[in-house]
mmCIF file with all atom_site columns, C-alpha atoms in Angstrom:
data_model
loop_
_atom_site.group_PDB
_atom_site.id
_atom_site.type_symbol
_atom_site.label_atom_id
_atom_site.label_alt_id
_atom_site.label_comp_id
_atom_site.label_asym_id
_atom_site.label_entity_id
_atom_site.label_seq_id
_atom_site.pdbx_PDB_ins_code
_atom_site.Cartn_x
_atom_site.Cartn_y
_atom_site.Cartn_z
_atom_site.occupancy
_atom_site.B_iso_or_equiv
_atom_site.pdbx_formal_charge
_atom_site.auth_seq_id
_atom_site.auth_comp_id
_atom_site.auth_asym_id
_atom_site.auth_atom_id
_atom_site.pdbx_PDB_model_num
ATOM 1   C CA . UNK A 1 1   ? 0.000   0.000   0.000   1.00 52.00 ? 1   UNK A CA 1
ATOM 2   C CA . UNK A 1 2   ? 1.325   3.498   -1.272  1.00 51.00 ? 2   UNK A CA 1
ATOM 3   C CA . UNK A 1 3   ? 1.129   6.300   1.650   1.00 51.00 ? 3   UNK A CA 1
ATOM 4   C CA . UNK A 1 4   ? 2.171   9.290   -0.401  1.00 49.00 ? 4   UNK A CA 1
ATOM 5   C CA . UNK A 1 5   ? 1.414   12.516  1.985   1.00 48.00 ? 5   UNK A CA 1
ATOM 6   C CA . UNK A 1 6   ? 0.271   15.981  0.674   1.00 48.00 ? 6   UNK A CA 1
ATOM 7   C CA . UNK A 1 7   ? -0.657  18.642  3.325   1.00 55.00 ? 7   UNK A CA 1
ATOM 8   C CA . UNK A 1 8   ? -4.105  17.206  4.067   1.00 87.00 ? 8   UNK A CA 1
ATOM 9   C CA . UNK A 1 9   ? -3.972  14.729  1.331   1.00 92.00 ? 9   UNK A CA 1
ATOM 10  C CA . UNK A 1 10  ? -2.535  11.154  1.838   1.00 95.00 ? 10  UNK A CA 1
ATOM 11  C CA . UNK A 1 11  ? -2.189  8.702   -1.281  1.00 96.00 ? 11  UNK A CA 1
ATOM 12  C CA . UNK A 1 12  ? -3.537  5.298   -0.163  1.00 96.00 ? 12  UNK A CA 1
ATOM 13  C CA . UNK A 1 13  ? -3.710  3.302   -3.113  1.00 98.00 ? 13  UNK A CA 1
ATOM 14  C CA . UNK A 1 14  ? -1.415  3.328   -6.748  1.00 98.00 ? 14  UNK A CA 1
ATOM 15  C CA . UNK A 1 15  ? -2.463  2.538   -10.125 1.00 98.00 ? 15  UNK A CA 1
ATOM 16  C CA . UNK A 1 16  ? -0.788  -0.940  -9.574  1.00 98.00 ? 16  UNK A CA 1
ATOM 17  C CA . UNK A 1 17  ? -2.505  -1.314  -6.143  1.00 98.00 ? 17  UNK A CA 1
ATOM 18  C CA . UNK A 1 18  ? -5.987  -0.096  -7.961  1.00 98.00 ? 18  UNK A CA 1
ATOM 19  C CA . UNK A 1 19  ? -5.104  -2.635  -10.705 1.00 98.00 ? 19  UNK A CA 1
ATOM 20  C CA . UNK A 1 20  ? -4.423  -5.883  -7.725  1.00 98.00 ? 20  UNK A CA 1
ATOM 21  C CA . UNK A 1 21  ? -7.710  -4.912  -6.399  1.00 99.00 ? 21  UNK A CA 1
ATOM 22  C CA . UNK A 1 22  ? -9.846  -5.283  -9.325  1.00 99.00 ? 22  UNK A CA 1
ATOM 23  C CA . UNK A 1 23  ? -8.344  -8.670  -10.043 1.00 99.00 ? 23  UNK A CA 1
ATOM 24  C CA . UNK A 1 24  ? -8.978  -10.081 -6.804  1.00 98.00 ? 24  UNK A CA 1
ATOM 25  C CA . UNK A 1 25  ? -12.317 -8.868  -6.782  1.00 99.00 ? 25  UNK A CA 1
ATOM 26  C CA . UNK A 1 26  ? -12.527 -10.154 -10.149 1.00 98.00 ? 26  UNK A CA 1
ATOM 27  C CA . UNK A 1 27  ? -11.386 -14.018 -8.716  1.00 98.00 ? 27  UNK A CA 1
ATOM 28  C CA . UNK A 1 28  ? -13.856 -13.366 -5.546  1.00 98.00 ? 28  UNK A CA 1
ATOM 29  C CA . UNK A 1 29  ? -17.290 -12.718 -7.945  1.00 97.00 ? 29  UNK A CA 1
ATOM 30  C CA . UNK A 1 30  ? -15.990 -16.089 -10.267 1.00 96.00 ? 30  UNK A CA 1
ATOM 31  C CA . UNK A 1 31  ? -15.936 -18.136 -7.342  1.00 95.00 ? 31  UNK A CA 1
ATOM 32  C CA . UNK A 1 32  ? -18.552 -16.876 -5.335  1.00 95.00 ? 32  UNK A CA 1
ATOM 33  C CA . UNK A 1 33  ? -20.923 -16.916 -8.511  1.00 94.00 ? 33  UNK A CA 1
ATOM 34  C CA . UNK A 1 34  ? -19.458 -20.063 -9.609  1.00 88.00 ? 34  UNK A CA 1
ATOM 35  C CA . UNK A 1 35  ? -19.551 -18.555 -13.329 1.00 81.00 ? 35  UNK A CA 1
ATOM 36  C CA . UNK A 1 36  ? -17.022 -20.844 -14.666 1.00 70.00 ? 36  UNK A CA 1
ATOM 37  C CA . UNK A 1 37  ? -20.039 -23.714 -13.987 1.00 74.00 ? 37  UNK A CA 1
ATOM 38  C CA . UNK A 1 38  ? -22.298 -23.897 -16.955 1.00 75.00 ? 38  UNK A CA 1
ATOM 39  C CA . UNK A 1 39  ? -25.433 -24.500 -14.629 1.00 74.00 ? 39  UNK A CA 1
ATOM 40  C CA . UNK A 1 40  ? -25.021 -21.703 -13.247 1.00 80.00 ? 40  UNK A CA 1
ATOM 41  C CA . UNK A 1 41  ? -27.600 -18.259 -13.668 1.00 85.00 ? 41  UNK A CA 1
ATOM 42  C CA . UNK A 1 42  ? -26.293 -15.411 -16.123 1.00 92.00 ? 42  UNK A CA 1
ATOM 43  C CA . UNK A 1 43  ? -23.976 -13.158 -13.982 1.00 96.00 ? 43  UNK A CA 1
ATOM 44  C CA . UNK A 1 44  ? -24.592 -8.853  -14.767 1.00 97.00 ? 44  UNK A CA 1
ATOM 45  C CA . UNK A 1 45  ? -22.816 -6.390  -13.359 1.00 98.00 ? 45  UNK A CA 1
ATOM 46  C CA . UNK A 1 46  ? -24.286 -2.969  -13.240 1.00 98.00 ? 46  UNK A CA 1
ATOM 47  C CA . UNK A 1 47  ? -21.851 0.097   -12.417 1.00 98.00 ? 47  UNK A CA 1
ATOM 48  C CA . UNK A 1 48  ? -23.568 2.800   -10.522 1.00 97.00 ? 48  UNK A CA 1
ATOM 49  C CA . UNK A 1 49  ? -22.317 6.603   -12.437 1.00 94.00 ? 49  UNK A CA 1
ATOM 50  C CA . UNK A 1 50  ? -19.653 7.655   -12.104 1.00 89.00 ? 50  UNK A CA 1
ATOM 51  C CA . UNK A 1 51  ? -17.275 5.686   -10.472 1.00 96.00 ? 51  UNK A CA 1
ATOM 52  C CA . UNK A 1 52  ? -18.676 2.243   -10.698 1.00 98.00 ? 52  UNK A CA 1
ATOM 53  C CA . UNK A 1 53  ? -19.055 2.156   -14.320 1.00 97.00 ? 53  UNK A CA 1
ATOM 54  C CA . UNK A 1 54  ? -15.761 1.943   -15.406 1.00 98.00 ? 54  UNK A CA 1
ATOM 55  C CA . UNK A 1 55  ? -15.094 -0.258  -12.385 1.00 99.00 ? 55  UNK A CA 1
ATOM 56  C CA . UNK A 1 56  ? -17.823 -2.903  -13.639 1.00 98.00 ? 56  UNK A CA 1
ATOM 57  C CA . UNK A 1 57  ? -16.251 -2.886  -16.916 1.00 98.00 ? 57  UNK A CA 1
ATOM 58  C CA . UNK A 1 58  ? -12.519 -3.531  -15.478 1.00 98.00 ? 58  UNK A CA 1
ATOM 59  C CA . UNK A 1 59  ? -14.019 -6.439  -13.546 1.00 98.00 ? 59  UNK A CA 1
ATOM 60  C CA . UNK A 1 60  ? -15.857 -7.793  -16.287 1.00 97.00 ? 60  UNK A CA 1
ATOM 61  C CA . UNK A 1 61  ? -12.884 -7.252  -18.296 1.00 98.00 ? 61  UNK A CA 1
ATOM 62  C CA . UNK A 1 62  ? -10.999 -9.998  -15.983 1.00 98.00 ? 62  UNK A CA 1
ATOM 63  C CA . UNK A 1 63  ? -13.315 -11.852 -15.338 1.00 97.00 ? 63  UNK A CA 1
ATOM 64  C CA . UNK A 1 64  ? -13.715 -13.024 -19.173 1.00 96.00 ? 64  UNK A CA 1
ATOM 65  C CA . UNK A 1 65  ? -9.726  -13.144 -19.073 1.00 97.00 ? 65  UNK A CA 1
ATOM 66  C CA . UNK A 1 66  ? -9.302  -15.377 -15.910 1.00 96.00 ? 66  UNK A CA 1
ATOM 67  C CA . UNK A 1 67  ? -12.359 -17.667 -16.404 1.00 94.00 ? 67  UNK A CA 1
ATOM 68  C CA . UNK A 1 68  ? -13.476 -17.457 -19.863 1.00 93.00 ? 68  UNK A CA 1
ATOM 69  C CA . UNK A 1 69  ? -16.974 -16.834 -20.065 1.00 92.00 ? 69  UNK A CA 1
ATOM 70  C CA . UNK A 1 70  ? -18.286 -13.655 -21.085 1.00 92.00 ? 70  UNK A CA 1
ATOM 71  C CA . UNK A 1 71  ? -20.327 -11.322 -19.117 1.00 93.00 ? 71  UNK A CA 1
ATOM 72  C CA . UNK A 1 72  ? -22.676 -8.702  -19.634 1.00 95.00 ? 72  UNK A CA 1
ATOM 73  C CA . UNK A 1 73  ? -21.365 -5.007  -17.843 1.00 96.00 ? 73  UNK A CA 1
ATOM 74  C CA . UNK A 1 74  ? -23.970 -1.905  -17.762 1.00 95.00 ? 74  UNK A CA 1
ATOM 75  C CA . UNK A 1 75  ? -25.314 1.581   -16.008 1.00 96.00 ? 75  UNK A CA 1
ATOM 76  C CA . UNK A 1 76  ? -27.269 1.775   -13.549 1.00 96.00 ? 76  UNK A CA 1
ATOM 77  C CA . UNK A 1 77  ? -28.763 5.185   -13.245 1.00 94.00 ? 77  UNK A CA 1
ATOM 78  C CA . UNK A 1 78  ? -30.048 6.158   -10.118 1.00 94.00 ? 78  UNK A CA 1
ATOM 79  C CA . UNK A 1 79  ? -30.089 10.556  -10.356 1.00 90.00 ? 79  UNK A CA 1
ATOM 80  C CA . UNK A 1 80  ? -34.094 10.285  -9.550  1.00 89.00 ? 80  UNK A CA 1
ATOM 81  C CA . UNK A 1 81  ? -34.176 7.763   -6.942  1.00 90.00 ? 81  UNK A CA 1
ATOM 82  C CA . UNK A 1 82  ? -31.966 9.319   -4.483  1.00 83.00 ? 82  UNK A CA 1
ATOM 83  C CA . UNK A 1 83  ? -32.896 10.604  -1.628  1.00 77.00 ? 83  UNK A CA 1
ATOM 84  C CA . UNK A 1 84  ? -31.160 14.083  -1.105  1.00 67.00 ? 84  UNK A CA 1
ATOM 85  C CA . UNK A 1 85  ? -32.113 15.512  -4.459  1.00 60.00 ? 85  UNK A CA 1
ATOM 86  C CA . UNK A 1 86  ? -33.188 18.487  -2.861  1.00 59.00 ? 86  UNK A CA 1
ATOM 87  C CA . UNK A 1 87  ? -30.304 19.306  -1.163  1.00 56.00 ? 87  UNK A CA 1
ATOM 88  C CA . UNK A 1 88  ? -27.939 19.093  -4.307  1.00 57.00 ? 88  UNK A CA 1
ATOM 89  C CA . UNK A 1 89  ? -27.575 21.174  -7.424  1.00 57.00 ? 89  UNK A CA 1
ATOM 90  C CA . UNK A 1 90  ? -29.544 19.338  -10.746 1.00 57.00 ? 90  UNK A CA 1
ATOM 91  C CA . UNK A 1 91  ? -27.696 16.178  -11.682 1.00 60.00 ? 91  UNK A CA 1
ATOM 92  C CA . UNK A 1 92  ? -28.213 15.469  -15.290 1.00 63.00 ? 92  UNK A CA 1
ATOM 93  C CA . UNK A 1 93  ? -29.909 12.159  -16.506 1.00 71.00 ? 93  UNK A CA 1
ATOM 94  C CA . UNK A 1 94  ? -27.935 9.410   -17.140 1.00 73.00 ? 94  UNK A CA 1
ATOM 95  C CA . UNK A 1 95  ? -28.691 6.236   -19.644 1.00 79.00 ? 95  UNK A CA 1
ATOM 96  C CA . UNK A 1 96  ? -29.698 2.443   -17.888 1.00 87.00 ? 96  UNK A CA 1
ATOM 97  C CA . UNK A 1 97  ? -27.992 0.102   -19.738 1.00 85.00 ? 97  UNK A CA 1
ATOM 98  C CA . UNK A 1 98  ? -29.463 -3.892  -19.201 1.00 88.00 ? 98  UNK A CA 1
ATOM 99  C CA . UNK A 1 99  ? -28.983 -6.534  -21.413 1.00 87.00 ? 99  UNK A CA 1
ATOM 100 C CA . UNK A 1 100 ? -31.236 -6.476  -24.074 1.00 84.00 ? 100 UNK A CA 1
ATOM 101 C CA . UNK A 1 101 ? -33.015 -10.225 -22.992 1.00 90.00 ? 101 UNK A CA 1
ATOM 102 C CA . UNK A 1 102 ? -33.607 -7.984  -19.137 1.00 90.00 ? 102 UNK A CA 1
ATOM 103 C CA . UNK A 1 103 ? -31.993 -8.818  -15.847 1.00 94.00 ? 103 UNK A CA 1
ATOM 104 C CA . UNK A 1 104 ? -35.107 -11.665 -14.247 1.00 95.00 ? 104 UNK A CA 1
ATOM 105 C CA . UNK A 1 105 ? -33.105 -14.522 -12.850 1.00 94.00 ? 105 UNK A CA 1
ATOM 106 C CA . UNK A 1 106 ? -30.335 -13.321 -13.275 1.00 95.00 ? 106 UNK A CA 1
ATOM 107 C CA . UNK A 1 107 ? -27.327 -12.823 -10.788 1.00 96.00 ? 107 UNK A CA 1
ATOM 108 C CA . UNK A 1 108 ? -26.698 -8.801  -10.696 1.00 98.00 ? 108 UNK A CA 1
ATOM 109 C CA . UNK A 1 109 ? -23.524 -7.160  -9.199  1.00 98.00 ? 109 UNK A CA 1
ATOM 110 C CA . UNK A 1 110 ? -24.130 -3.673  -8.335  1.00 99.00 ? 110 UNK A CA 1
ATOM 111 C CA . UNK A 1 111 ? -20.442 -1.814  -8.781  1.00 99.00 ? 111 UNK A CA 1
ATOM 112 C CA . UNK A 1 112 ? -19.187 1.394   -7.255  1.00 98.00 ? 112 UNK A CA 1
ATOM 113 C CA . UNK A 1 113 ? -16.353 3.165   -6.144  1.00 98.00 ? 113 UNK A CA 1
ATOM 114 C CA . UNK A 1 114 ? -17.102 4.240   -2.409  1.00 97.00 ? 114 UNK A CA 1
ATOM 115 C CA . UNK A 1 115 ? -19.580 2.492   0.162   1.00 97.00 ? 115 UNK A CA 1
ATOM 116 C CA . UNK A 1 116 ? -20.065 5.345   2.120   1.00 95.00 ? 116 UNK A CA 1
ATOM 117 C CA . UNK A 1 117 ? -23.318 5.535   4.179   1.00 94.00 ? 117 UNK A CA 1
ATOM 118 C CA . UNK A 1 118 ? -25.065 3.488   1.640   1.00 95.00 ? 118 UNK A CA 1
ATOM 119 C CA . UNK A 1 119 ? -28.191 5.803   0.692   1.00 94.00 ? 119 UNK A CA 1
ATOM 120 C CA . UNK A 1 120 ? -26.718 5.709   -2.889  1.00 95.00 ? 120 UNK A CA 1
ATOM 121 C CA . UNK A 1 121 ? -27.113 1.330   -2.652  1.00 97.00 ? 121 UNK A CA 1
ATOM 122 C CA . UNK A 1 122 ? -30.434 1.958   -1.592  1.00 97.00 ? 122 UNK A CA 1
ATOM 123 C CA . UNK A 1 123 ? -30.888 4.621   -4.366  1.00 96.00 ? 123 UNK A CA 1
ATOM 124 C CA . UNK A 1 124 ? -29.557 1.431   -6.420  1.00 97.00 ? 124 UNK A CA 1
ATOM 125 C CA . UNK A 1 125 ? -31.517 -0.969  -5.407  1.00 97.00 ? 125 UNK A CA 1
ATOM 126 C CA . UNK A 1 126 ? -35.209 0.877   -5.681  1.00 96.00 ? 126 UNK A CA 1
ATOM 127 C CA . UNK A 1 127 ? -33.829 1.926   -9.759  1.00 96.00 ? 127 UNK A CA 1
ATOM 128 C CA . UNK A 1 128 ? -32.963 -1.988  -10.130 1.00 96.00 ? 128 UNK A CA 1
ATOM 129 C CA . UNK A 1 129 ? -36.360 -2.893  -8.759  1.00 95.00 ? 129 UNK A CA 1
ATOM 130 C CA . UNK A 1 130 ? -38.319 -0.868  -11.732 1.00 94.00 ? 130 UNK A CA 1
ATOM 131 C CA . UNK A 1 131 ? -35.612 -2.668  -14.355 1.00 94.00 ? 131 UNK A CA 1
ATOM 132 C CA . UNK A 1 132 ? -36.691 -6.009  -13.210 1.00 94.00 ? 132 UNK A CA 1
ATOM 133 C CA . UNK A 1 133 ? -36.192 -9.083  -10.535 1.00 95.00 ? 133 UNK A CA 1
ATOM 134 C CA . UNK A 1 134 ? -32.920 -10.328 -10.504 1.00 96.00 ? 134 UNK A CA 1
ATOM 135 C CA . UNK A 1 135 ? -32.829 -13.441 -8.858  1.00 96.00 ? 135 UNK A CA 1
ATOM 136 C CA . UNK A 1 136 ? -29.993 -12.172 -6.377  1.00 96.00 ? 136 UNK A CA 1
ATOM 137 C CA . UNK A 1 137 ? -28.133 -8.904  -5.773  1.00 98.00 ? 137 UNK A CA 1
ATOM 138 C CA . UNK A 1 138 ? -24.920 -8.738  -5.072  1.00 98.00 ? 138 UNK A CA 1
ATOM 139 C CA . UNK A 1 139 ? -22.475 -5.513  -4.455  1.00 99.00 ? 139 UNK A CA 1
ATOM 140 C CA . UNK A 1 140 ? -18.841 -4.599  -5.124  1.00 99.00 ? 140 UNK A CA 1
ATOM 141 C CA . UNK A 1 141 ? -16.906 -1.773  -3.930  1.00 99.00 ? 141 UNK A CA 1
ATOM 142 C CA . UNK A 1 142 ? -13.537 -0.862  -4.249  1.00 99.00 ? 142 UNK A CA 1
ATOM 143 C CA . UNK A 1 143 ? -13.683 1.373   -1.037  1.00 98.00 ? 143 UNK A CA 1
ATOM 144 C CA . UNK A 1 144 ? -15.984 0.715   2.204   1.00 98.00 ? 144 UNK A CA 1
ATOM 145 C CA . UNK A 1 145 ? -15.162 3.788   4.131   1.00 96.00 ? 145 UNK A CA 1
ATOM 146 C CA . UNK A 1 146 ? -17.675 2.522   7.396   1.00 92.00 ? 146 UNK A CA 1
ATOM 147 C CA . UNK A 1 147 ? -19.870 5.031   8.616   1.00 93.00 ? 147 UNK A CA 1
ATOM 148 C CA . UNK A 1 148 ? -23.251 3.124   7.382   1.00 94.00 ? 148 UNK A CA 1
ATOM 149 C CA . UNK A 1 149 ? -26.824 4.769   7.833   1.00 93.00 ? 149 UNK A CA 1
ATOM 150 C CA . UNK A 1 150 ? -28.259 2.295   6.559   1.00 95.00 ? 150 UNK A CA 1
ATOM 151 C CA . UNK A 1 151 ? -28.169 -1.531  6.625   1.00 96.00 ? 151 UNK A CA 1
ATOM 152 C CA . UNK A 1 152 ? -26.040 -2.493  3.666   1.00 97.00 ? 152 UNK A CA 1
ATOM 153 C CA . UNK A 1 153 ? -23.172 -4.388  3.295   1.00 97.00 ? 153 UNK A CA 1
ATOM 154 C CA . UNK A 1 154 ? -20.631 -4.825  0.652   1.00 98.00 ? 154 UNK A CA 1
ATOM 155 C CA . UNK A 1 155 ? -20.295 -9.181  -0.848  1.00 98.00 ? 155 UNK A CA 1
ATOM 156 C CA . UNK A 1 156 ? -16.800 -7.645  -2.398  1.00 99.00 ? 156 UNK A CA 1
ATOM 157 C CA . UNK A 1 157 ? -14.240 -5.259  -0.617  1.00 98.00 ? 157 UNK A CA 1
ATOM 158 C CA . UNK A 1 158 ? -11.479 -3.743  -2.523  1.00 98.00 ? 158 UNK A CA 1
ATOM 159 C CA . UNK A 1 159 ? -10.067 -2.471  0.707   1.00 98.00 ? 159 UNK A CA 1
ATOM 160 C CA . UNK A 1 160 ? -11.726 -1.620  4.452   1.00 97.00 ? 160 UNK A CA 1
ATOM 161 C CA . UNK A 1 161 ? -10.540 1.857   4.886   1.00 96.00 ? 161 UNK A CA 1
ATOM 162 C CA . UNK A 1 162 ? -11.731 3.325   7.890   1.00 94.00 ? 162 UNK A CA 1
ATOM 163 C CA . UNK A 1 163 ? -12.295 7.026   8.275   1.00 94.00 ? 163 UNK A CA 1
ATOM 164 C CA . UNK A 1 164 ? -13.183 9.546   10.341  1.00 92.00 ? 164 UNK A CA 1
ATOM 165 C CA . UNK A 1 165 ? -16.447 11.478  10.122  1.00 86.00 ? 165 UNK A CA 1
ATOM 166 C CA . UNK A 1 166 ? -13.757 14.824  9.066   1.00 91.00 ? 166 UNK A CA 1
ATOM 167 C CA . UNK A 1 167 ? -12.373 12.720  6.265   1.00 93.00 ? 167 UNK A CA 1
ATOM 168 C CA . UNK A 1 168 ? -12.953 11.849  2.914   1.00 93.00 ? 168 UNK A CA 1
ATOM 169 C CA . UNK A 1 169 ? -12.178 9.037   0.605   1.00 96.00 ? 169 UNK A CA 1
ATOM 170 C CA . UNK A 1 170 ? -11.343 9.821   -3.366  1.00 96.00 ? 170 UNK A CA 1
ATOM 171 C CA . UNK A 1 171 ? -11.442 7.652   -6.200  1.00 98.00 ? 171 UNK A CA 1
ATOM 172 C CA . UNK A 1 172 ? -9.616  8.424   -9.136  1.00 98.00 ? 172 UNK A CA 1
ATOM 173 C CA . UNK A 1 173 ? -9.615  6.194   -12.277 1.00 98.00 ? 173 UNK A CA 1
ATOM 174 C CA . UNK A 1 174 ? -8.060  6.451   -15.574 1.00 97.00 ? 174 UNK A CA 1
ATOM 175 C CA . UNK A 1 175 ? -11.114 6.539   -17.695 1.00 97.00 ? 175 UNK A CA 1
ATOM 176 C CA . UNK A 1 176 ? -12.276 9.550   -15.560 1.00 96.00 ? 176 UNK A CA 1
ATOM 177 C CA . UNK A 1 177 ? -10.021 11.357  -14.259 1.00 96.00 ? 177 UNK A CA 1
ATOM 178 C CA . UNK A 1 178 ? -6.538  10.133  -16.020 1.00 96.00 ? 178 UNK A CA 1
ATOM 179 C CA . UNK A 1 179 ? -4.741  8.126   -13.467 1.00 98.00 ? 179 UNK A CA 1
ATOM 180 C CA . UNK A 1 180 ? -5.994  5.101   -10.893 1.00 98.00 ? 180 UNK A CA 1
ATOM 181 C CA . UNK A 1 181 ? -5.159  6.035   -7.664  1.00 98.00 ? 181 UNK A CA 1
ATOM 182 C CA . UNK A 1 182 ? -7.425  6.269   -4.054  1.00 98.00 ? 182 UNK A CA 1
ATOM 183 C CA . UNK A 1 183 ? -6.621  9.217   -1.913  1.00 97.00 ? 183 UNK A CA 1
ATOM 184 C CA . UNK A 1 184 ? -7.524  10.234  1.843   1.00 96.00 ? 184 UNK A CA 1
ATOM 185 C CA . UNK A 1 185 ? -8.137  14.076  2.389   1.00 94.00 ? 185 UNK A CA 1
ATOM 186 C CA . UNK A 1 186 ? -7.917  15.160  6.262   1.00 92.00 ? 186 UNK A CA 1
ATOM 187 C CA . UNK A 1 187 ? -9.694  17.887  7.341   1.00 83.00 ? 187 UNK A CA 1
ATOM 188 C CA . UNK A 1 188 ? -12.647 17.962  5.101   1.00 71.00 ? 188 UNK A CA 1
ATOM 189 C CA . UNK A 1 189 ? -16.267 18.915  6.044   1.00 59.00 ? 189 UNK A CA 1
ATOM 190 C CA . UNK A 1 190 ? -18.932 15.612  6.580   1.00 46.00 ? 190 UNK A CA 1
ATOM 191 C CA . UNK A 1 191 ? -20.966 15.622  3.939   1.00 43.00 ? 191 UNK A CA 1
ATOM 192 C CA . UNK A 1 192 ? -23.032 13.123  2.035   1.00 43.00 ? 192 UNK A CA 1
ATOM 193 C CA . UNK A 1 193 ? -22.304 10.563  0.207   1.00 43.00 ? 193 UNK A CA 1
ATOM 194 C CA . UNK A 1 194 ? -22.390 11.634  -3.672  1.00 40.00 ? 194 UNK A CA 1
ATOM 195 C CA . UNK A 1 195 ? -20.922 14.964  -2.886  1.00 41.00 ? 195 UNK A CA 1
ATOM 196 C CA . UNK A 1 196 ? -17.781 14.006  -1.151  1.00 44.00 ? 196 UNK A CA 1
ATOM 197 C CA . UNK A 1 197 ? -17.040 10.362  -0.272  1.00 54.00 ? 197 UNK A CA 1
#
């Protein structure tokens, strides 16, 4: 683990530490799902904006290349099912994408970057509901931060960082931002999930 310090910034994670984590996640949803067994249901994983969708396609990215079989990656949008709308500025709409033949029976993996307090799971998980019934819902993270206010828990950790209610976790990935890397920035206000994580 990389612990690269800047004033109130501390570097917790590399690009090749980003890059281990996704892998191992990757292994984790292959043999939890056991996808490599041809009995088994159709596997989707659904990335919630932003963070997670990149993510989901990373892990669905290795897991074609370490098992074989391939799986279907998507968006999740979930701008008008969260809960502190009014207390943000407008979010602009973002596109669902499901496979085409839906998601009933199916094993879905929600993906995102942060699990913070978990409102934006729940957010998930009432926008899944209207795209169908999956016949089990799982979630990866590459970051649980603790602090829950709600009771959701992660099936696939990254990393456990633990934090302090004046700290916040960043998640910075190539296809976004230009490099992968996961910093911790000291002395920032609490906030919501969604606004700062």
């Amino acid at each position: 683990m990389n612990t690269t310090t800047h004033e109130h910034t501390i570097e917790l994670l590399g690009a090749d530490d980003v890059s281990r984590t996704v892998a191992r996640i990757a292994h984790q949803i292959i043999e939890k799902t056991a996808l490599d067994d041809s009995g088994s249901p159709r596997v989707v994983l659904l990335g919630i904006p932003s963070g997670g969708v990149p993510l989901a396609a990373r892990l669905a990215k290795k897991i074609t290349e370490f098992s074989g079989v391939d799986i279907f990656h998507g968006d999740l949008d979930i701008t008008l099912y969260r809960d502190d709308l009014r207390n943000s500025v407008h979010r602009a709409l973002k596109p669902t994408r499901v496979p085409h033949e839906g998601i009933d029976d199916c094993i879905v993996i929600l993906v995102d970057d942060v699990l913070f307090s978990g409102r934006t799971i729940r957010a998930a998980l009432d926008a899944l509901r209207d795209v169908g019934r999956a016949r089990t819902v799982q979630l990866a993270v590459l970051i649980d931060r603790g602090h829950r206010q709600l009771p959701i828990r992660a099936d696939y950790v990254g990393k456990n960082i633990p934090t302090s209610t004046n700290e916040g976790v960043v998640v910075e990935l190539e296809e976004l931002d230009g490099q992968d890397r996961v910093i911790l920035q000291r002395g920032v206000e609490s906030v919501e999930e969604g606004i700062k994580k």
